[in-house]
Amino acid sequence: MTEVIQERYKLLRKMLEYEEQMNENERSIGWRWDNIGVYPATIHKLLIDGLVRVSFKSRSSTNYMLTEEGRAVAEADIPGVAQPAPIEVPVIDAAQIFSDIVGYDDIKELLRESLQLDKPIHVLLYGPPSLAKSMFLWDIERAFGDLSLPLLGSATSHAGLWDLIAERKPRVILVDEIEKMALVDMAGLLSIMQTGRIIRAKVGRKLDEKVNAWVIGAANRIHKLPAELISRFSVHQLAEYAAKEFRDVVTSVLTAHEDTDQDTAHEIAMRLVGRTHDVRDAVRVARLAKRVGVKRSIELLLS
Ligand SMILES: Nc1ncnc2c1ncn2[C@@H]1O[C@H](COP(=O)(O)OP(=O)(O)OP(=O)(O)O)[C@@H](O)[C@H]1O
Ligand SMILES: [Mg+2]
């Protein structure tokens, strides 16, 4: 570590220690340079770097507090580790990444482009079942490999999660069924989205590490998600397919994955318009149709 970084770390440490012993009232005003014993010119440099902020200013004095960033650096176990992890920008094969998903050109472009930025834009997709929300997450997982961490909201509450994130430092965190995530995990996610900090409790003390992660979430409903979490996402509602979209998706899914010939796939798609919006119904119909024909399959399954 260079001397400059070391010096800076010591200063931030001093400020942190001073802040730790302030009471709430004092904290709302902040400290002056002479409380800490650091010259204003030096504080000014930290201010420019976003490590310290002005918390109060009057004609006679200026007061300061550490920013989240400044705190994270000061709290790091080893000076310097609280810096964001170096960014690894994967090359996304634009033609390939979402090629199995029919339609959604704008969402594809949004995800493709924002995943290649050097600072995150978090994206949340929500809407009724069978609209390819999970497919988007799977495709990102496939493209990012080990740089992605897929999570299922209903299964995330285990103590090791944040340790895992601190260790793996994923570039993308994919949270399916985010509305089912435990509140405590949502709070952890919020901290990552807000400041990149991973909050962990370990033998009675807090360890803070940083991660530069994109969060991509999917949900059926979002009305129960905390407003502050929603606010950190670019939120996109997917609406049920209109007739033409439904026909296109069904035909494509049945021919690509259900071993159904083009004509039969088309017939199933046509017959189901107006009866269901759910592509999964079409998949069931196609499977059963192999034994009983399309008409009978629809009668058995959907009446
Ligand atoms: N636009 C699409 N392109 C290709 N396949 C699609 C599309 N929409 C739906 N499907 C089909 O629907 C199935 C369900 O998609 P997916 O599991 O991604 O839905 P979802 O939106 O996550 O639904 P849920 O809310 O129930 O989790 C897929 O396996 C796929 O066969
Ligand atoms: Mg899903």
XYZ file of N, CA and C in Angstrom, residues 153-154 261 263 285:
15
model
N -35.962 -15.838 -4.462
C -36.439 -15.068 -3.314
C -36.960 -15.926 -2.192
N -37.695 -16.977 -2.557
C -38.307 -17.799 -1.514
C -37.285 -18.664 -0.788
N -44.661 -30.125 -34.901
C -44.415 -29.577 -36.243
C -45.090 -28.214 -36.380
N -47.239 -26.875 -38.415
C -48.695 -26.795 -38.632
C -49.460 -27.029 -37.327
N -50.983 -28.669 -23.809
C -51.843 -29.106 -24.913
C -51.001 -29.836 -25.958
